[in-house]
Amino acid sequence: MPEPVPVTKSATLAADEALERRRRAGEQVLSLASGEIGLPVLPALKERLARAAGRNAYGPVAGHPALRAAAADYWGRRGLDTDPDLVLCGPGSKPLLFALMLAIGGDVVVPVPSWVSYAAQARLAGAHPIHVPTLPGQGGVPDPDALRTAVTAARAAGRDPRCVIVTLPDNPTGTIAEPDTLHRLGQAVRELDLVVVSDEIYCDLVYDRDTHPAPSPAAFAPERTVVTTGLTKNLALGGWRTGVARLPQGPLGRALYGRLEAVASQLWSSTAAPVQDAAAYAFTEPQEVRAYVAAARRLHEQIVREVARHLTAAGAELTPVRATSYLYPSFEPLRDHLVETHGVSGAGELAALFAQRYGVGLLPGSAFGEADHHLRIRIATSRLYGESEAERTAALTADTPLELPWIKASLDRIAEVLDDLVPPAARPAPATAALTGRV
């Protein structure tokens, strides 16, 4: 009998649960680990969900026509003409990504660093994750030259890579790959006959979206790019579990759509019908939805900028963040101090120090595929907006959220922790780029 596939609990969920246990025990903790967007549900979406509560039939595996049409129009407004008949709905983009790995088959190229579940899902699908590094500032997209080398070597060794996962904008770095990188990726995947699976769950959280929007690989390799997204991040609906996938036009896309629908029929049958109804409304992007997303985007940016200021002042290196509520600082400039004062020489030890000594939950870079000796951590700021719905609503609507007492207290705590971890006298001279770069 074959052994079960080795897999651990999601690092983000495990960190959340550990912090919650400490909170229930009466400890003071600060959650910077989870990607949960701590904002209230838009009232119009609550109303749609409630009105649809009587819809209790399974419905089509691919999703209700209204949702598929709304999602197609959503992508069309972003420059990706989409056939509703090539849109498939699922209970979150996370299971859709897993189903896509099953439908495509073969091994999976995974960027380093990248979201904690890509490699684990590949293993669960019976595939082998092939790790390829990203270029500096181009998080979420593997270096196209390194991709060629890695895929060629894998095939020579008898592996069968068939797809590459990319994330735009990126988790964990908050960066966005440039069009030139995506152009070269498009050339590489055509040469290598790979399918691109583009996780674009953060595409609406680009800070400077009017002048520097996040490009999609579907614009550079349209015939072989699958795009997934959902409402988890832009509308803070993680618990509603809904996502959509856009399959490409052409023979490859139609064949893959058929396999994906078959997989979905065996895994989840259909997505919750009331949630589909609310999601269809959200994807039409009426004014109140657009206003909510814009307010959330501004809030994320202001908090991220302030945390970035504290990190760079402490001597950490940080590539300017352009989207999301994530930061991915490197503490390499502080290595000597961390080793001598705290006995910390790896990312896991650094994350443990934050958690055990300071009650601050965050994730080591090793959770995202980095070598542990790299002193990188990922910080998520989206749980700092308040404990109650009233506080979170105030954060979302405030002109100056940094002045709200509960947000200020959390930011002050981050500053206190960094001051204790790296006293001002132990800090290196600040790098000019870190102080002037857009964060």
Coordinates of C-alpha atoms in Angstrom, one line a residue:
M1 CA 0.0 0.0 0.0
P2 CA 1.5 3.4 -1.0
E3 CA 2.5 5.8 1.8
P4 CA 0.4 8.9 2.2
V5 CA 1.7 12.1 0.5
P6 CA 3.8 14.0 3.2
V7 CA 2.1 17.3 3.7
T8 CA 2.0 19.7 6.6
K9 CA -0.7 22.2 7.7
S10 CA -0.7 25.5 5.8
A11 CA 1.9 27.7 7.5
T12 CA -0.4 30.7 7.6
L13 CA -3.3 28.7 9.1
A14 CA -1.0 27.0 11.6
A15 CA 0.5 30.4 12.7
D16 CA -3.0 31.9 13.1
E17 CA -4.1 29.0 15.3
A18 CA -1.0 29.2 17.5
L19 CA -1.6 32.9 18.0
E20 CA -5.2 32.3 18.8
R21 CA -4.3 29.8 21.5
R22 CA -2.0 32.3 23.1
R23 CA -4.7 35.0 22.9
R24 CA -7.2 32.8 24.6
A25 CA -4.6 32.1 27.3
G26 CA -4.5 35.8 28.1
E27 CA -1.3 36.7 26.3
Q28 CA -0.8 39.9 24.3
V29 CA -0.2 38.9 20.7
L30 CA 0.1 40.8 17.5
S31 CA -1.0 38.8 14.3
L32 CA 1.2 39.6 11.3
A33 CA 1.1 36.1 9.8
S34 CA -2.2 35.6 8.1
G35 CA -3.5 37.0 4.8
E36 CA -6.9 37.4 6.3
I37 CA -8.3 40.8 5.3
G38 CA -9.7 42.2 8.5
L39 CA -12.4 44.3 7.1
P40 CA -16.3 44.2 7.3
V41 CA -18.5 42.8 4.6
L42 CA -20.0 45.3 2.2
P43 CA -23.7 45.7 3.3
A44 CA -25.0 45.3 -0.3
L45 CA -23.3 41.9 -0.5
K46 CA -24.8 40.8 2.8
E47 CA -28.2 41.6 1.4
R48 CA -27.6 39.7 -1.8
L49 CA -26.5 36.6 0.2
A50 CA -29.5 36.7 2.5
R51 CA -31.9 37.1 -0.4
A52 CA -30.4 34.1 -2.1
A53 CA -30.5 31.8 1.0
G54 CA -33.3 29.8 -0.5
R55 CA -31.2 28.6 -3.4
N56 CA -30.3 25.2 -2.2
A57 CA -30.0 23.2 -5.4
Y58 CA -26.6 22.1 -6.7
G59 CA -26.6 24.0 -9.9
P60 CA -24.2 23.6 -12.8
V61 CA -20.7 22.4 -12.0
A62 CA -19.1 25.3 -13.8
G63 CA -21.2 27.8 -12.0
H64 CA -24.4 29.7 -12.7
P65 CA -24.5 31.6 -16.0
A66 CA -25.0 35.0 -14.3
L67 CA -21.7 34.6 -12.3
R68 CA -19.8 33.3 -15.3
A69 CA -21.0 36.2 -17.4
A70 CA -20.2 38.7 -14.7
A71 CA -16.7 37.3 -14.3
A72 CA -16.1 37.4 -18.1
D73 CA -17.1 41.1 -18.1
Y74 CA -14.9 41.7 -15.1
W75 CA -11.9 40.4 -17.0
G76 CA -13.0 42.2 -20.2
R77 CA -12.8 45.5 -18.3
R78 CA -9.2 44.6 -17.6
G79 CA -8.3 44.1 -21.2
L80 CA -8.8 40.3 -21.3
D81 CA -11.7 39.5 -23.6
T82 CA -13.3 36.4 -22.0
D83 CA -15.8 33.8 -23.2
P84 CA -18.3 33.1 -20.4
D85 CA -18.4 29.5 -21.6
L86 CA -14.7 29.3 -20.6
V87 CA -15.2 30.5 -17.1
L88 CA -15.5 28.0 -14.2
C89 CA -16.5 28.8 -10.6
G90 CA -15.2 27.0 -7.6
P91 CA -15.3 27.3 -3.7
G92 CA -12.3 29.6 -3.6
S93 CA -9.4 30.1 -5.9
K94 CA -7.3 27.8 -3.7
P95 CA -9.2 24.6 -4.6
L96 CA -9.4 25.9 -8.2
L97 CA -5.6 26.0 -8.3
F98 CA -5.4 22.4 -7.0
A99 CA -8.0 21.3 -9.5
L100 CA -6.1 22.9 -12.3
M101 CA -2.9 21.0 -11.3
L102 CA -5.0 17.8 -11.5
A103 CA -6.5 18.7 -14.8
I104 CA -3.2 19.7 -16.4
G105 CA -1.2 16.9 -14.9
G106 CA 2.6 16.5 -14.8
D107 CA 5.0 18.4 -12.6
V108 CA 4.6 22.1 -11.6
V109 CA 7.1 24.9 -11.8
V110 CA 6.9 27.0 -8.6
P111 CA 8.6 30.4 -8.2
V112 CA 10.9 31.0 -5.2
P113 CA 9.6 32.6 -3.1
S114 CA 5.9 31.9 -3.5
W115 CA 2.7 31.4 -1.6
V116 CA 2.9 28.6 0.9
S117 CA 0.4 26.2 -0.7
Y118 CA 1.6 25.9 -4.3
A119 CA 4.3 23.3 -3.7
A120 CA 2.2 21.5 -1.2
Q121 CA -0.7 21.3 -3.6
A122 CA 1.6 20.0 -6.3
R123 CA 2.7 17.1 -4.0
L124 CA -0.9 16.4 -3.1
A125 CA -1.7 16.2 -6.8
G126 CA 1.0 13.6 -7.2
A127 CA 3.3 16.0 -9.0
H128 CA 6.8 17.2 -8.3
P129 CA 7.3 20.9 -7.6
I130 CA 10.2 22.4 -9.6
H131 CA 11.5 25.4 -7.8
V132 CA 12.8 28.3 -9.9
P133 CA 14.0 31.6 -8.4
T134 CA 12.5 35.0 -9.2
L135 CA 14.4 38.0 -10.3
P136 CA 14.9 40.9 -7.8
G137 CA 11.8 43.0 -7.6
Q138 CA 9.9 40.6 -10.0
G139 CA 8.2 38.5 -7.3
G140 CA 5.7 35.9 -8.4
V141 CA 7.3 35.1 -11.8
P142 CA 10.2 32.7 -12.2
D143 CA 13.3 34.1 -14.0
P144 CA 12.5 33.0 -17.6
D145 CA 16.2 32.1 -18.3
A146 CA 16.3 30.0 -15.1
L147 CA 12.9 28.5 -16.1
R148 CA 14.4 27.2 -19.4
T149 CA 17.4 25.7 -17.6
A150 CA 15.3 24.0 -14.8
V151 CA 12.6 22.6 -17.2
T152 CA 15.3 21.2 -19.6
A153 CA 17.2 19.6 -16.7
A154 CA 14.0 18.2 -15.2
R155 CA 12.9 16.6 -18.5
A156 CA 16.4 15.2 -19.0
A157 CA 16.1 13.6 -15.6
G158 CA 12.8 12.0 -16.5
R159 CA 10.4 14.5 -14.9
D160 CA 7.3 15.8 -16.8
P161 CA 6.8 19.6 -16.1
R162 CA 3.7 20.8 -17.8
C163 CA 2.7 24.1 -16.0
V164 CA 4.2 27.0 -14.2
I165 CA 2.4 28.9 -11.4
V166 CA 2.8 32.7 -11.3
T167 CA 1.3 35.3 -9.0
L168 CA 0.6 38.9 -10.0
P169 CA 0.7 40.9 -7.7
D170 CA 2.9 38.7 -5.6
N171 CA 2.5 37.0 -2.2
P172 CA 4.8 37.2 -0.3
T173 CA 6.7 40.2 -1.7
G174 CA 4.0 42.7 -2.6
T175 CA 5.9 43.3 -5.9
I176 CA 4.7 43.1 -9.5
A177 CA 6.7 41.6 -12.3
E178 CA 7.4 44.1 -15.2
P179 CA 5.9 43.6 -18.7
D180 CA 9.4 42.7 -20.1
T181 CA 9.7 39.8 -17.6
L182 CA 6.2 38.6 -18.7
H183 CA 7.1 39.0 -22.4
R184 CA 10.1 36.8 -21.8
L185 CA 8.1 34.3 -19.8
G186 CA 5.6 34.1 -22.7
Q187 CA 8.4 33.3 -25.1
A188 CA 9.8 30.6 -22.7
V189 CA 6.5 28.8 -22.1
R190 CA 5.8 28.6 -25.8
E191 CA 9.3 27.1 -26.4
L192 CA 8.8 24.7 -23.5
D193 CA 5.2 23.9 -24.2
L194 CA 4.1 24.9 -20.7
V195 CA 0.7 26.1 -19.4
V196 CA 0.8 29.2 -17.3
V197 CA -1.5 29.3 -14.3
S198 CA -1.7 32.9 -13.2
D199 CA -3.0 33.5 -9.7
E200 CA -4.3 37.1 -9.8
I201 CA -6.2 37.2 -6.5
Y202 CA -4.5 40.5 -5.6
C203 CA -4.9 42.3 -8.9
D204 CA -7.4 44.9 -7.5
L205 CA -5.0 45.8 -4.7
V206 CA -2.3 47.6 -6.8
Y207 CA -1.7 51.0 -5.2
D208 CA -0.9 53.0 -8.3
R209 CA -3.2 51.0 -10.6
D210 CA -4.0 53.8 -13.0
T211 CA -0.4 54.4 -14.1
H212 CA 1.2 51.1 -13.2
P213 CA -1.5 48.3 -13.3
A214 CA -0.5 44.7 -12.8
P215 CA 0.0 43.1 -16.2
S216 CA -1.4 39.6 -16.8
P217 CA 0.6 36.8 -18.5
A218 CA -2.7 36.2 -20.5
A219 CA -1.7 39.3 -22.5
F220 CA 1.6 37.8 -23.4
A221 CA 0.8 34.1 -23.9
P222 CA -3.0 34.2 -24.3
E223 CA -3.4 30.8 -25.9
R224 CA -1.8 29.0 -22.9
T225 CA -2.6 31.1 -19.8
V226 CA -5.3 30.2 -17.2
V227 CA -6.2 33.1 -14.9
T228 CA -7.7 32.6 -11.4
T229 CA -9.1 35.2 -9.0
G230 CA -11.8 35.6 -6.4
L231 CA -13.2 38.0 -3.8
T232 CA -11.2 36.9 -0.8
K233 CA -8.7 39.8 -0.9
N234 CA -10.4 42.8 -2.6
L235 CA -13.7 42.4 -0.8
A236 CA -12.5 40.6 2.4
L237 CA -14.7 37.6 1.8
G238 CA -12.4 34.8 2.7
G239 CA -15.1 32.9 4.6
W240 CA -17.5 32.9 1.7
R241 CA -15.2 30.7 -0.4
T242 CA -15.7 31.6 -4.1
G243 CA -13.3 31.9 -7.0
V244 CA -13.3 31.8 -10.7
A245 CA -11.0 30.5 -13.4
R246 CA -10.6 31.9 -16.9
L247 CA -9.5 29.3 -19.5
P248 CA -7.9 30.5 -22.8
Q249 CA -9.5 30.5 -26.2
G250 CA -8.4 27.8 -28.6
P251 CA -8.0 24.0 -28.6
L252 CA -5.8 23.8 -25.5
G253 CA -8.1 26.0 -23.5
R254 CA -11.3 24.1 -24.5
A255 CA -9.7 20.7 -23.7
L256 CA -8.4 21.9 -20.4
Y257 CA -11.8 23.4 -19.5
G258 CA -13.4 20.0 -20.1
R259 CA -10.9 18.3 -17.8
L260 CA -11.2 21.0 -15.1
E261 CA -15.0 20.7 -15.2
A262 CA -14.7 16.9 -14.8
V263 CA -12.3 17.3 -11.8
A264 CA -14.6 19.9 -10.2
S265 CA -17.6 17.5 -10.6
Q266 CA -15.8 15.0 -8.5
L267 CA -14.3 17.3 -5.9
W268 CA -17.0 19.8 -5.1
S269 CA -19.9 19.3 -7.4
S270 CA -20.9 23.0 -7.3
T271 CA -20.1 26.2 -5.3
A272 CA -22.7 27.3 -2.7
A273 CA -25.5 28.9 -4.7
P274 CA -26.2 31.9 -2.4
V275 CA -22.5 32.8 -2.5
Q276 CA -22.6 32.6 -6.3
D277 CA -25.4 35.1 -6.4
A278 CA -23.6 37.6 -4.2
A279 CA -20.4 37.0 -6.2
A280 CA -22.2 37.7 -9.5
Y281 CA -23.3 41.0 -8.2
A282 CA -19.8 41.8 -6.9
F283 CA -18.1 41.0 -10.3
T284 CA -20.4 43.5 -12.0
E285 CA -18.5 46.1 -9.9
P286 CA -21.3 48.6 -9.1
Q287 CA -20.3 51.9 -7.6
E288 CA -20.5 50.7 -4.0
V289 CA -18.2 47.7 -4.8
R290 CA -15.7 50.0 -6.6
A291 CA -15.8 52.5 -3.7
Y292 CA -15.2 49.7 -1.1
V293 CA -12.2 48.3 -3.0
A294 CA -10.7 51.7 -3.5
A295 CA -11.0 52.4 0.2
A296 CA -9.4 49.1 1.1
R297 CA -6.6 49.7 -1.3
R298 CA -5.8 53.1 0.3
L299 CA -5.9 51.6 3.8
H300 CA -3.5 48.8 2.8
E301 CA -1.1 51.2 1.3
Q302 CA -1.0 53.6 4.2
I303 CA -0.4 50.8 6.8
V304 CA 2.2 49.1 4.6
R305 CA 4.1 52.3 4.1
E306 CA 4.2 52.9 7.8
V307 CA 5.4 49.4 8.7
A308 CA 8.0 49.7 5.9
R309 CA 9.2 52.9 7.4
H310 CA 9.8 51.2 10.7
L311 CA 11.6 48.3 9.1
T312 CA 13.9 50.4 7.0
A313 CA 14.7 52.6 10.0
A314 CA 15.7 49.4 11.9
G315 CA 18.1 48.5 9.1
A316 CA 16.2 45.8 7.2
E317 CA 16.2 45.8 3.4
L318 CA 12.9 46.0 1.7
T319 CA 12.0 46.0 -2.0
P320 CA 9.4 48.7 -2.6
V321 CA 5.9 47.2 -2.2
R322 CA 3.5 48.1 -5.0
A323 CA 0.4 46.1 -4.0
T324 CA -1.2 43.8 -1.3
S325 CA -0.9 44.1 2.4
Y326 CA 2.4 42.1 2.6
L327 CA 6.0 43.1 3.2
Y328 CA 9.0 40.7 2.7
P329 CA 12.0 42.3 4.4
S330 CA 15.5 40.9 4.6
F331 CA 17.3 41.2 7.9
E332 CA 20.7 40.2 6.3
P333 CA 22.2 43.6 7.1
L334 CA 21.5 42.9 10.8
R335 CA 22.9 39.3 10.7
D336 CA 25.9 40.0 12.9
H337 CA 23.8 41.6 15.6
L338 CA 21.1 39.0 15.5
V339 CA 23.7 36.1 15.8
E340 CA 25.7 37.8 18.6
T341 CA 22.7 39.1 20.6
H342 CA 19.9 36.7 20.0
G343 CA 21.6 33.6 18.6
V344 CA 19.5 33.9 15.4
S345 CA 21.1 32.8 12.2
G346 CA 18.1 31.6 10.1
A347 CA 14.6 32.7 9.2
G348 CA 12.9 30.1 11.2
E349 CA 14.8 31.2 14.3
L350 CA 14.0 34.8 13.6
A351 CA 10.3 34.1 13.3
A352 CA 10.4 32.1 16.5
L353 CA 12.1 34.9 18.3
F354 CA 9.4 37.3 17.2
A355 CA 6.7 34.9 18.3
Q356 CA 8.2 33.7 21.6
R357 CA 9.8 36.8 23.0
Y358 CA 7.5 39.5 21.6
G359 CA 4.2 37.7 20.9
V360 CA 4.4 38.8 17.2
G361 CA 3.3 36.2 14.7
L362 CA 4.8 36.3 11.3
L363 CA 6.2 33.8 8.8
P364 CA 9.8 32.9 7.9
G365 CA 10.9 33.1 4.3
S366 CA 11.5 29.3 4.4
A367 CA 7.7 28.9 4.5
F368 CA 7.7 30.4 1.0
G369 CA 10.4 28.1 -0.4
E370 CA 13.5 30.2 0.5
A371 CA 16.5 28.6 2.1
D372 CA 16.3 29.0 5.8
H373 CA 19.6 30.7 6.2
H374 CA 18.2 33.7 4.3
L375 CA 17.0 36.1 7.0
R376 CA 13.7 36.9 5.4
I377 CA 10.3 37.1 7.0
R378 CA 6.9 37.9 5.6
I379 CA 4.7 40.4 7.4
A380 CA 1.0 40.7 6.7
T381 CA -0.7 44.0 8.0
S382 CA -4.3 43.2 7.2
R383 CA -5.2 42.1 10.7
L384 CA -4.3 45.4 12.2
Y385 CA -7.5 47.2 11.3
G386 CA -9.5 46.4 14.4
E387 CA -11.1 43.7 16.6
S388 CA -14.7 44.8 16.2
E389 CA -16.8 45.5 13.1
A390 CA -17.1 49.1 14.3
E391 CA -13.3 49.5 14.5
R392 CA -12.8 47.9 11.1
T393 CA -15.4 50.1 9.5
A394 CA -13.8 53.1 11.0
A395 CA -10.4 52.0 9.6
L396 CA -11.9 51.5 6.1
T397 CA -13.5 54.9 6.0
A398 CA -10.9 57.0 7.9
D399 CA -9.0 59.7 6.0
T400 CA -6.1 59.2 8.5
P401 CA -6.3 55.6 9.7
L402 CA -2.8 55.8 11.2
E403 CA -4.3 58.1 13.9
L404 CA -6.9 55.6 15.0
P405 CA -6.0 54.5 18.5
W406 CA -6.0 50.7 17.9
I407 CA -4.0 51.0 14.7
K408 CA -1.6 53.4 16.3
A409 CA -1.1 51.0 19.2
S410 CA -0.2 48.2 16.9
L411 CA 2.2 50.3 14.9
D412 CA 3.8 51.5 18.1
R413 CA 4.2 47.9 19.2
I414 CA 6.0 47.1 16.0
A415 CA 8.3 50.0 16.5
E416 CA 8.9 48.9 20.2
V417 CA 9.7 45.3 19.1
L418 CA 12.2 46.5 16.4
D419 CA 13.8 48.9 18.9
D420 CA 14.4 46.0 21.3
L421 CA 15.4 43.6 18.6
V422 CA 17.9 46.0 17.0
P423 CA 18.6 49.0 19.3
P424 CA 19.4 52.2 17.3
A425 CA 23.1 52.0 18.2
A426 CA 23.3 48.6 16.5
R427 CA 21.7 49.6 13.2
P428 CA 23.6 50.0 10.0
A429 CA 23.5 53.3 8.1
P430 CA 20.2 53.4 6.1
A431 CA 20.4 52.6 2.4
T432 CA 19.4 55.6 0.2
A433 CA 17.2 53.3 -1.9
A434 CA 15.3 52.0 1.1
L435 CA 14.4 55.5 2.2
T436 CA 13.5 56.9 -1.2
G437 CA 12.0 54.0 -3.0
R438 CA 8.2 53.8 -3.3
V439 CA 6.8 51.6 -0.6

